[in-house]
PDB file of C-alpha atoms in Angstrom:
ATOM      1  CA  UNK A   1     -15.412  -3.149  -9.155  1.00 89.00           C
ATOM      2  CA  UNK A   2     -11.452  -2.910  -8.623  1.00 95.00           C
ATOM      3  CA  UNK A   3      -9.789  -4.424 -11.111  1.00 95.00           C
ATOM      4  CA  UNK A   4      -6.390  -4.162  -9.587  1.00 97.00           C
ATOM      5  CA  UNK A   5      -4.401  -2.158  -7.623  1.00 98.00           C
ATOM      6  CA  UNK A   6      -2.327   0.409  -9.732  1.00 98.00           C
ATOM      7  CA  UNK A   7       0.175   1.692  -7.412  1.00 98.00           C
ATOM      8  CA  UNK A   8       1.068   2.709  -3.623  1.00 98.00           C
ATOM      9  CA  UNK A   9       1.457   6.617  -2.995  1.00 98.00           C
ATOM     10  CA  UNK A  10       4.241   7.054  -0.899  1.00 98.00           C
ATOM     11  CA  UNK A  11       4.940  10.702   0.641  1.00 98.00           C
ATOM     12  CA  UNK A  12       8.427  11.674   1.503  1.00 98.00           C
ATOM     13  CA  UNK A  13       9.978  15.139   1.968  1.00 97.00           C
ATOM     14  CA  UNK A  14      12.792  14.771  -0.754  1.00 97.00           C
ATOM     15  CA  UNK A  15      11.902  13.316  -4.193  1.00 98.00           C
ATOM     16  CA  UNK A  16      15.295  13.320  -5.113  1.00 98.00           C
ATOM     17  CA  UNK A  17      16.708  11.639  -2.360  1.00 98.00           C
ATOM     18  CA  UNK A  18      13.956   8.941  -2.119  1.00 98.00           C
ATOM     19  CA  UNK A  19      14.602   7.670  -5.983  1.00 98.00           C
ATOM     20  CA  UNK A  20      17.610   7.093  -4.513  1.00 98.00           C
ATOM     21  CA  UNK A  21      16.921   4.968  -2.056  1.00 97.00           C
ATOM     22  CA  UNK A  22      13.733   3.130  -3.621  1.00 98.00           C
ATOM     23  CA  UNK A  23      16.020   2.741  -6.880  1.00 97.00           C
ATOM     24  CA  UNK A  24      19.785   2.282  -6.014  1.00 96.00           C
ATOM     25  CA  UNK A  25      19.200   0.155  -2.482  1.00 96.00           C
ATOM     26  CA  UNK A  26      15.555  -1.513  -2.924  1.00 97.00           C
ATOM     27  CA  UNK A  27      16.406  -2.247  -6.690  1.00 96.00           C
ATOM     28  CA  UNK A  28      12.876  -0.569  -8.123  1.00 97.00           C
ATOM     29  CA  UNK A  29      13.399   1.127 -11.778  1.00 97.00           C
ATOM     30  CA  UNK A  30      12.632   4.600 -12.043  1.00 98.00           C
ATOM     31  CA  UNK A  31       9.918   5.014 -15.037  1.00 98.00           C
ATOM     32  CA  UNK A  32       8.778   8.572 -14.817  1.00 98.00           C
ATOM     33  CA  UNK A  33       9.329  12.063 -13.109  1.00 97.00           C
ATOM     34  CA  UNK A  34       6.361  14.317 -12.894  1.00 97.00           C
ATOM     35  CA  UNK A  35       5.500  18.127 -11.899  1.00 96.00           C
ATOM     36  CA  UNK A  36       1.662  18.087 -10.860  1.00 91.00           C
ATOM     37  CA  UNK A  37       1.677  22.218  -9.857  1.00 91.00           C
ATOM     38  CA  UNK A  38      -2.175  22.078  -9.377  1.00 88.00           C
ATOM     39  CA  UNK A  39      -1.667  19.624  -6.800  1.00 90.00           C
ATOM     40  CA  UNK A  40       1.890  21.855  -5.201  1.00 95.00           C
ATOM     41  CA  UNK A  41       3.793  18.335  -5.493  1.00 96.00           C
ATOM     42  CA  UNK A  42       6.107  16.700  -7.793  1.00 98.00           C
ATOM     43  CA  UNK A  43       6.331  12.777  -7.987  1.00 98.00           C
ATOM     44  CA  UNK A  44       8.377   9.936  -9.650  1.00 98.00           C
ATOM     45  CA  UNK A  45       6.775   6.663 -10.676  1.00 98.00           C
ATOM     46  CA  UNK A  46       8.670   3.322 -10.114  1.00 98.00           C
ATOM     47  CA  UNK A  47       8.360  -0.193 -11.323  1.00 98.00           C
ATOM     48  CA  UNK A  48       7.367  -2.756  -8.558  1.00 95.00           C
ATOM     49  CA  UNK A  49       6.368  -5.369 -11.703  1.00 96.00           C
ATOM     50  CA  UNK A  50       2.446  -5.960 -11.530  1.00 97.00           C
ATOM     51  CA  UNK A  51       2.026  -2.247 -10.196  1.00 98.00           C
ATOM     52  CA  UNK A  52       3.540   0.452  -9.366  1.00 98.00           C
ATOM     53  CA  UNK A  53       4.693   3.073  -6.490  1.00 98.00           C
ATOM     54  CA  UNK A  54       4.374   6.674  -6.767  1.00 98.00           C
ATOM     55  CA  UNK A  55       6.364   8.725  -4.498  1.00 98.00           C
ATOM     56  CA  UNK A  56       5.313  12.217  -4.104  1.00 98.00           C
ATOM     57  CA  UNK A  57       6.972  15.497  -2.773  1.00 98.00           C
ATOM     58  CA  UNK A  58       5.086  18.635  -1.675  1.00 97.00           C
ATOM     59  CA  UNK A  59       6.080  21.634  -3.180  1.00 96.00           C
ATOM     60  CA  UNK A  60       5.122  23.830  -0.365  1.00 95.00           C
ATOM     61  CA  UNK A  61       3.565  23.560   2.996  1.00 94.00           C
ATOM     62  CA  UNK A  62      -0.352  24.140   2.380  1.00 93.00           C
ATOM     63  CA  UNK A  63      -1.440  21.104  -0.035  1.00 93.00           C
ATOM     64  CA  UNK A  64      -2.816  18.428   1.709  1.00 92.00           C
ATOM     65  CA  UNK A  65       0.263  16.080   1.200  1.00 95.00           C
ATOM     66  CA  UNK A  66       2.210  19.048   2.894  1.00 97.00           C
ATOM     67  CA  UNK A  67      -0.187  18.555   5.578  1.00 96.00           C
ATOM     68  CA  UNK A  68       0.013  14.851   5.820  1.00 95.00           C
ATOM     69  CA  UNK A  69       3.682  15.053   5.845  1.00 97.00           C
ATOM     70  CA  UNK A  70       4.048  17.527   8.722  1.00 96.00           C
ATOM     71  CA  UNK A  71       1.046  15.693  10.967  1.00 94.00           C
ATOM     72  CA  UNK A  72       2.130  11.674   9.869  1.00 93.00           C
ATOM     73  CA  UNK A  73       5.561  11.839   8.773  1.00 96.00           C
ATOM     74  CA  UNK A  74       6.862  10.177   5.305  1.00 98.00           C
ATOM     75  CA  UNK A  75       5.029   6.626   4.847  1.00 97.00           C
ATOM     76  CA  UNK A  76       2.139   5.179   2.637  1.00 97.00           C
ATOM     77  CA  UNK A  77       0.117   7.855   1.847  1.00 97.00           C
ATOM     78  CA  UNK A  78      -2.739   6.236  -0.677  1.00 98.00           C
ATOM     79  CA  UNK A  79      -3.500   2.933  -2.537  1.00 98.00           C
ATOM     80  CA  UNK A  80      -4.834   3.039  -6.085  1.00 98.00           C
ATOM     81  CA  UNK A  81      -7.308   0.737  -7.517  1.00 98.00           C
ATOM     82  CA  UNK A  82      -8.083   0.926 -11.647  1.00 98.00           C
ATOM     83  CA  UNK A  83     -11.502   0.591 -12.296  1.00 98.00           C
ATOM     84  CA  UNK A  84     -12.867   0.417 -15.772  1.00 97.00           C
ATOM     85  CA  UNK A  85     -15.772   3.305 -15.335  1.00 97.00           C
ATOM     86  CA  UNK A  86     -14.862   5.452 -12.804  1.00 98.00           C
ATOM     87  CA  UNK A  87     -18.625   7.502 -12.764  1.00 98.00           C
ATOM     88  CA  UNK A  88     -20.048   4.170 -11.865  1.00 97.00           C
ATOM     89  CA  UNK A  89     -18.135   2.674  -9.205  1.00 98.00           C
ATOM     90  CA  UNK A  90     -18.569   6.586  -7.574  1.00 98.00           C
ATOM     91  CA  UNK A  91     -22.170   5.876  -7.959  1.00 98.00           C
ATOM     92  CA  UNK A  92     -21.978   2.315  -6.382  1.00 97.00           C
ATOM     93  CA  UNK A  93     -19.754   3.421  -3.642  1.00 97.00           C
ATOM     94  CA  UNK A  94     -22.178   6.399  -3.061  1.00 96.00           C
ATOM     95  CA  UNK A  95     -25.195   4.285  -3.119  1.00 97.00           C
ATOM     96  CA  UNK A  96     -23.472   2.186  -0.557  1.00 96.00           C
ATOM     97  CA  UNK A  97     -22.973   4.849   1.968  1.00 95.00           C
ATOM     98  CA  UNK A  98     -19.384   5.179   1.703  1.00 96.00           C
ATOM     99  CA  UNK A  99     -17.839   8.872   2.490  1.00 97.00           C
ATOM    100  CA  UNK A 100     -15.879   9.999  -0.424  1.00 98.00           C
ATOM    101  CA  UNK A 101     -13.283  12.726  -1.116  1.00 97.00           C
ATOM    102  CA  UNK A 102     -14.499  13.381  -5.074  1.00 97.00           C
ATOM    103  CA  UNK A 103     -17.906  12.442  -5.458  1.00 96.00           C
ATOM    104  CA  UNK A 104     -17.345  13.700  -9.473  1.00 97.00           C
ATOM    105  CA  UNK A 105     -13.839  12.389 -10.475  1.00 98.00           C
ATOM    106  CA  UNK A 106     -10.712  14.827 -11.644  1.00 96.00           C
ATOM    107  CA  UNK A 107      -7.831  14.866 -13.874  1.00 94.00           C
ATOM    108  CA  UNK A 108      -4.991  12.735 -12.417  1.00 92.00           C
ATOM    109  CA  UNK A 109      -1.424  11.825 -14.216  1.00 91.00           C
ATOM    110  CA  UNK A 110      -2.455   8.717 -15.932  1.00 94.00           C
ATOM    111  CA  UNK A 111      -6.915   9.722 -16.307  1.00 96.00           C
ATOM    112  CA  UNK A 112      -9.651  10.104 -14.392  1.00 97.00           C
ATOM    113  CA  UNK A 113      -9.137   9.816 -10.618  1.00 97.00           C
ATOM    114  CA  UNK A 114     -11.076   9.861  -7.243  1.00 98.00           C
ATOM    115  CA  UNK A 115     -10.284   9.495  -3.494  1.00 97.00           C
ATOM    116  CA  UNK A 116     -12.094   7.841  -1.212  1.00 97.00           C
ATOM    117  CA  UNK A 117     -12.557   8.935   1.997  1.00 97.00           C
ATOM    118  CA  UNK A 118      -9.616   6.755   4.781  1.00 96.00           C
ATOM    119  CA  UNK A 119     -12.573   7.427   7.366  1.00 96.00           C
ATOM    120  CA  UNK A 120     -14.577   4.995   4.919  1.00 96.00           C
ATOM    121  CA  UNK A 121     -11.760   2.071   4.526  1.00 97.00           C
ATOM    122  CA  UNK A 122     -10.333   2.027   7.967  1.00 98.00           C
ATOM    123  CA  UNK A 123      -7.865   4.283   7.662  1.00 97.00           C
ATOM    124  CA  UNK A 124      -6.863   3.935   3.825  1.00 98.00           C
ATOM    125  CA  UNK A 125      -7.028   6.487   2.018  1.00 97.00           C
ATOM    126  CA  UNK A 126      -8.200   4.583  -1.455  1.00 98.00           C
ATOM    127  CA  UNK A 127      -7.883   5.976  -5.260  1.00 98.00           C
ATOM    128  CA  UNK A 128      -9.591   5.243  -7.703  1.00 98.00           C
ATOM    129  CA  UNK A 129      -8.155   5.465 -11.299  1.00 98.00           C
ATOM    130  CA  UNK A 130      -9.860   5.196 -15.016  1.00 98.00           C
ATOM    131  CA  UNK A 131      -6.840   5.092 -17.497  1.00 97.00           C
ATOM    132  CA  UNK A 132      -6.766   6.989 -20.016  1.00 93.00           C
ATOM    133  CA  UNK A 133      -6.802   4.640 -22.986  1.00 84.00           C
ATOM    134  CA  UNK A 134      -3.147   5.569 -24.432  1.00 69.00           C
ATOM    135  CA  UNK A 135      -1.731   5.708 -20.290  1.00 59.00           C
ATOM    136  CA  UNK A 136       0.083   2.519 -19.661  1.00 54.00           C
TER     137      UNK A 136
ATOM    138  CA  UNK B   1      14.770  -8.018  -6.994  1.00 89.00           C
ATOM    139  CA  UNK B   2      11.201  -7.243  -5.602  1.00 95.00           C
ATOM    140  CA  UNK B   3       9.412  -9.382  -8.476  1.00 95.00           C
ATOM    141  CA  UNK B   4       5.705  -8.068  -7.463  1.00 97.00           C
ATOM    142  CA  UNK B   5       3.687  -6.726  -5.080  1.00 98.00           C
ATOM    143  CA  UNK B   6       1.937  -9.674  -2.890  1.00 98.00           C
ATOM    144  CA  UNK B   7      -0.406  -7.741  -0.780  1.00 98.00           C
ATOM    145  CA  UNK B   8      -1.082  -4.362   1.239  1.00 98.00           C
ATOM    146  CA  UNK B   9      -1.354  -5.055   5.174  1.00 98.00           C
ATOM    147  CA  UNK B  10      -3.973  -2.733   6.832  1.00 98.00           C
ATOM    148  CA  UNK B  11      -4.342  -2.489  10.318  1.00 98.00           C
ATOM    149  CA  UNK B  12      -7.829  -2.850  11.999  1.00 98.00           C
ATOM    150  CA  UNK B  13      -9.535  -2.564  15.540  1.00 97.00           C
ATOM    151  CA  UNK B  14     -12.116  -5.059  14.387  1.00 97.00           C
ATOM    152  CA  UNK B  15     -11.030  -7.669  11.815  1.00 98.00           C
ATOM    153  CA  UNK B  16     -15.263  -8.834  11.302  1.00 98.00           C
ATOM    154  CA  UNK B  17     -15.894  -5.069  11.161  1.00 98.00           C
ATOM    155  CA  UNK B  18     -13.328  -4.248   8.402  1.00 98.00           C
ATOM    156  CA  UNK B  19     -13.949  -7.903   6.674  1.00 98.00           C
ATOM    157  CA  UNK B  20     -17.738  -6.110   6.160  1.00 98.00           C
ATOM    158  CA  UNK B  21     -16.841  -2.680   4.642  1.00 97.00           C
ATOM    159  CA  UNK B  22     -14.503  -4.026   2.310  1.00 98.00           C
ATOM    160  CA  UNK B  23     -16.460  -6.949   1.144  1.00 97.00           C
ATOM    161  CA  UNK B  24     -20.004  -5.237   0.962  1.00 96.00           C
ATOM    162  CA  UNK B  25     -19.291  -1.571   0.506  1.00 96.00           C
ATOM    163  CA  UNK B  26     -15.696  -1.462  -1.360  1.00 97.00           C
ATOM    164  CA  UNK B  27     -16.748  -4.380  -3.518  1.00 96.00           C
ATOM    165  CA  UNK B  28     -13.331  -6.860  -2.303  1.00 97.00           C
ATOM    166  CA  UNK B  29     -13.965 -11.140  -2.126  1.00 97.00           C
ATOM    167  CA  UNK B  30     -13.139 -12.685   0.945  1.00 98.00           C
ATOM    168  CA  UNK B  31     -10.412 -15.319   0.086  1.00 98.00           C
ATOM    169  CA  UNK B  32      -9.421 -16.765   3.567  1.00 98.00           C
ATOM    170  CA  UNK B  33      -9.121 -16.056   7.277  1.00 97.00           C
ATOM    171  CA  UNK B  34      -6.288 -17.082   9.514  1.00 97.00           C
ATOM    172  CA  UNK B  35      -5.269 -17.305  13.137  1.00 96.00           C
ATOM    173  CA  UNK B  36      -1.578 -16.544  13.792  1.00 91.00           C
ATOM    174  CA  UNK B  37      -0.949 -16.918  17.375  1.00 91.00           C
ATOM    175  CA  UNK B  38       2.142 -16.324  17.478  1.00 88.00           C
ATOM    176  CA  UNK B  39       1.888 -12.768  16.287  1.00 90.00           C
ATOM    177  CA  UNK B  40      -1.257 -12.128  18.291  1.00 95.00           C
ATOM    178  CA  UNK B  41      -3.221 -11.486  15.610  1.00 96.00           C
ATOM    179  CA  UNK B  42      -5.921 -12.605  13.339  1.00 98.00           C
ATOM    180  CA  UNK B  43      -6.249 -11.986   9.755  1.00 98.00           C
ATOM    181  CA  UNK B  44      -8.041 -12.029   6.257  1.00 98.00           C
ATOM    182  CA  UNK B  45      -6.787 -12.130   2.882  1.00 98.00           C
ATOM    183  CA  UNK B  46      -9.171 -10.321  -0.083  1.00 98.00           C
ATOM    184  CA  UNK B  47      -8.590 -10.422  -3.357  1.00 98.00           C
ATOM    185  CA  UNK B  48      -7.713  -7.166  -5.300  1.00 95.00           C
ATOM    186  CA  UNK B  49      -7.319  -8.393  -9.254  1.00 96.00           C
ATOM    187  CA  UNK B  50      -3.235  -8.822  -8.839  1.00 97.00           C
ATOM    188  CA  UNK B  51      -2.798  -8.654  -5.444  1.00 97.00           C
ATOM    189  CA  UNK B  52      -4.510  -8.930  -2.072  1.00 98.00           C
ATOM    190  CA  UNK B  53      -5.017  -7.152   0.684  1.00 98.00           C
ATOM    191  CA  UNK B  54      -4.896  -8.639   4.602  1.00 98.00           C
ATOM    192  CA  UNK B  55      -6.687  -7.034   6.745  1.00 98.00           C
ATOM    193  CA  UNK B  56      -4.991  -7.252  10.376  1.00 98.00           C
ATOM    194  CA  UNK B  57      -6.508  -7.264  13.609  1.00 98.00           C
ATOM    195  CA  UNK B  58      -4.713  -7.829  17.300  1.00 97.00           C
ATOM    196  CA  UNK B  59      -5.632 -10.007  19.708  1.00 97.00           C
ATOM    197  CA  UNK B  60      -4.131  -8.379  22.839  1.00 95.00           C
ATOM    198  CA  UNK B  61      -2.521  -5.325  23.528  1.00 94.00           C
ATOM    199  CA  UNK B  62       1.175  -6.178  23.529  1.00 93.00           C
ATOM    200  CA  UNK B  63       1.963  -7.032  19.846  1.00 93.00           C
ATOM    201  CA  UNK B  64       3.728  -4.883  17.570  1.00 92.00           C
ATOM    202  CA  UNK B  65       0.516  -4.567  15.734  1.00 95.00           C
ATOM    203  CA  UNK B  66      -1.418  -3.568  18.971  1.00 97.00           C
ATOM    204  CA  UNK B  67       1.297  -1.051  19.554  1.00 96.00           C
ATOM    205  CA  UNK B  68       1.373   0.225  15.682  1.00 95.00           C
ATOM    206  CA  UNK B  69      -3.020   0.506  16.155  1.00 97.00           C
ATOM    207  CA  UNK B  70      -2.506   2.305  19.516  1.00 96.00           C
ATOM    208  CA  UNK B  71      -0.159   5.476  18.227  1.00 94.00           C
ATOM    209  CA  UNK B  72      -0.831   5.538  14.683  1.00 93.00           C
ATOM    210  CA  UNK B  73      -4.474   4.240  14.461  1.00 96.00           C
ATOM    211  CA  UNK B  74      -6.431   2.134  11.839  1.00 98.00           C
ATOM    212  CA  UNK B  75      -4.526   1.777   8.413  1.00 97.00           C
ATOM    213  CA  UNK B  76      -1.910   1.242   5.835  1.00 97.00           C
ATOM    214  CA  UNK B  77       0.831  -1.285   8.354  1.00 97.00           C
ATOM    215  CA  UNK B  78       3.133  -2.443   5.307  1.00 98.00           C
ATOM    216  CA  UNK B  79       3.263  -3.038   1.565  1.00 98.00           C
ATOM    217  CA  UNK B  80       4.660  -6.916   1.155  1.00 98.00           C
ATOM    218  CA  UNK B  81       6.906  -7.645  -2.412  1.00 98.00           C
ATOM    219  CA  UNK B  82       7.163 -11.376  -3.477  1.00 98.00           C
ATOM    220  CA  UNK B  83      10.735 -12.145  -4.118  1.00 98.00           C
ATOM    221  CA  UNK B  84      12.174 -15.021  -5.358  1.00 97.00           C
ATOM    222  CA  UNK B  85      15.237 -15.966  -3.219  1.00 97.00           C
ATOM    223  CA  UNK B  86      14.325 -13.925   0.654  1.00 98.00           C
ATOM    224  CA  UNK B  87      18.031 -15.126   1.196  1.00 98.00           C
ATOM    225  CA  UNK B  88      20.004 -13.530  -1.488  1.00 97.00           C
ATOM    226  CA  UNK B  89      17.511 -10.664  -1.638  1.00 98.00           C
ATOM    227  CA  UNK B  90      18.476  -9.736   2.387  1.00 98.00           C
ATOM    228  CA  UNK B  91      21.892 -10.155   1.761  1.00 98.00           C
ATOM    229  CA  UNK B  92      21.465  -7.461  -0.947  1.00 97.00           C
ATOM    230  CA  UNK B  93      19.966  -4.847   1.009  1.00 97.00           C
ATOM    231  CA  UNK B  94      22.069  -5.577   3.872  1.00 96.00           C
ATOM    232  CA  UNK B  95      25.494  -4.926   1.595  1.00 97.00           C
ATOM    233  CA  UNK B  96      23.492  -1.781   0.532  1.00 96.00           C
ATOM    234  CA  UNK B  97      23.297  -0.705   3.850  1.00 95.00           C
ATOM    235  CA  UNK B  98      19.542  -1.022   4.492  1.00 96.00           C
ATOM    236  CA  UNK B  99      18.317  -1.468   7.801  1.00 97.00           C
ATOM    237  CA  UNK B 100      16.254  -4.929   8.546  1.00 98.00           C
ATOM    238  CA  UNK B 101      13.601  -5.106  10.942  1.00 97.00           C
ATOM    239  CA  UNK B 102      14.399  -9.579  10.369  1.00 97.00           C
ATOM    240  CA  UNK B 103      17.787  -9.793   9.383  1.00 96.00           C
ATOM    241  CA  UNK B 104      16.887 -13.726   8.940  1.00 97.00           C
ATOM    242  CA  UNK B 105      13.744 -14.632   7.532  1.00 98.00           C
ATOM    243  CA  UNK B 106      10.849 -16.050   9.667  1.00 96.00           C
ATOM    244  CA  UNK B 107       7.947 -18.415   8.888  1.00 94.00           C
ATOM    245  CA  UNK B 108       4.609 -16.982   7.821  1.00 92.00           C
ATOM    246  CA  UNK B 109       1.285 -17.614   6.482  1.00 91.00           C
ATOM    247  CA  UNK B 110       2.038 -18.185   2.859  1.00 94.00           C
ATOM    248  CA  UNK B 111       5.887 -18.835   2.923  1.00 96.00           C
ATOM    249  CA  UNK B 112       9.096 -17.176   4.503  1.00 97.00           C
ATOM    250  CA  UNK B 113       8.974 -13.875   5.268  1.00 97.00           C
ATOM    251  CA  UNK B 114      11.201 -10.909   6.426  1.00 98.00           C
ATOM    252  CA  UNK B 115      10.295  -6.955   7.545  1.00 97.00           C
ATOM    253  CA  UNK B 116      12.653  -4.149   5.723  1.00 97.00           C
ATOM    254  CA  UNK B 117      12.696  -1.566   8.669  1.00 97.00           C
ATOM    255  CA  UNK B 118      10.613   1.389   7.934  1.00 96.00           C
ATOM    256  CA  UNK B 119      13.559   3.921   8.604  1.00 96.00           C
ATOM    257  CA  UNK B 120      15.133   2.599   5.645  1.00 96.00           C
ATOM    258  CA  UNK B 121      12.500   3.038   2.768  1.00 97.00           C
ATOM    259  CA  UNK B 122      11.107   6.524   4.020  1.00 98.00           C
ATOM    260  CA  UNK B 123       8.621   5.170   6.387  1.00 97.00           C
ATOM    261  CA  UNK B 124       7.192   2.670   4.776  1.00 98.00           C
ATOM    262  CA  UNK B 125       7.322  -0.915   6.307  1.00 97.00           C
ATOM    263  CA  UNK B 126       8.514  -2.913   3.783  1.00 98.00           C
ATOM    264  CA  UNK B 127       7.813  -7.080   4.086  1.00 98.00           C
ATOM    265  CA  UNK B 128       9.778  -9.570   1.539  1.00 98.00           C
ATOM    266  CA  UNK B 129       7.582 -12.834   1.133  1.00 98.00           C
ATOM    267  CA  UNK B 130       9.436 -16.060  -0.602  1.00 98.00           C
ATOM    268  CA  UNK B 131       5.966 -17.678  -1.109  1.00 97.00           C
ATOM    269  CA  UNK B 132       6.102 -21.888  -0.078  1.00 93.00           C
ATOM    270  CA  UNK B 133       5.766 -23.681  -3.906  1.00 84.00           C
ATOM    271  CA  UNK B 134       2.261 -24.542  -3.194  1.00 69.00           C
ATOM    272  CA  UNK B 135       0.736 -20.723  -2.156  1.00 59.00           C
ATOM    273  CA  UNK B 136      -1.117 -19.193  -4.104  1.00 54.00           C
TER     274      UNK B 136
END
């Protein structure tokens, strides 16, 4: 059903000052800075070669990210998994008695996304992700 | 320097337990299960298209991993980056004035290994793995 994992969601407090340190002292290349104001965050995408790690800001303190930050501190936040038809593997997951977040999927950066619930995975909060077919 | 992503290290109170949602519910194949004594833990490595994930499980209540399941509960532990040379690549981060958790690197499962300190890379817990030529 996963057909491989897309990125790492990592939550920090500054986005600025995390590039930074993921870019000029880990070595990862910085690909793409985005605004996501539905969401009150802003994130920057990074190259870790077969995927990817997203980094991601709240822009306030009442999103759920602002929330995670404030009870958990900066740290992994999500994994994301690309599956080819995302209405499907809901379905599966459903039919299989796992708790989800979206039961109908949304619009994400890159296509269609869903969470899965962490209470579900032990603890991991999972995403699931159906590119849109021009997103690389 | 970090030339892919090897695997996502979860942390579970019941290795068997977790082995079962993620094979039969999240839709993951079992690929192996290890003993590492040493650590105190026990293990299993699923595969997740281009990476895995090991699912972690202590065996006492002493271990780092124990202590890590004890404050923070079940979930993401570290995010592990195959590099090529674990050497050269600690040497690097130490002239950039990263913090190591291993400032030499250590045997373990699949080759030599090292832990980035999560202080440095805004709390994530960073593992470099030089995998042994015959790993896979």
């Amino acid at each position: 059903m996963f057909r491989r994992l897309d990125h790492v969601g990592i939550v920090v407090h500054d986005l600025e000052a995390s590039i930074q340190t993921y870019c000029q002292q880990l070595g990862f290349t910085l690909l793409s800075r985005v605004s996501i104001p539905e969401q009150l965050v802003e994130a920057a995408f990074l190259d870790g070669g077969n995927s990817t790690i997203e980094l991601i800001a709240p822009t306030d303190t009442t999103s759920g990210t602002a929330r995670f930050l404030a009870n958990r501190g900066e740290g992994t936040h999500h994994v994301c998994y690309e599956v080819d038809d995302i209405e499907a593997a809901l379905k599966t997951l459903q039919e299989r008695g796992l708790r989800l977040i979206d039961e109908t999927p949304r619009r994400g950066v890159h296509g269609l996304v869903a969470f899965v619930h962490p209470k579900a995975a032990h603890g991991v909060m999972i995403e699931l992700l159906q590119k849109d077919s021009h997103a690389h």
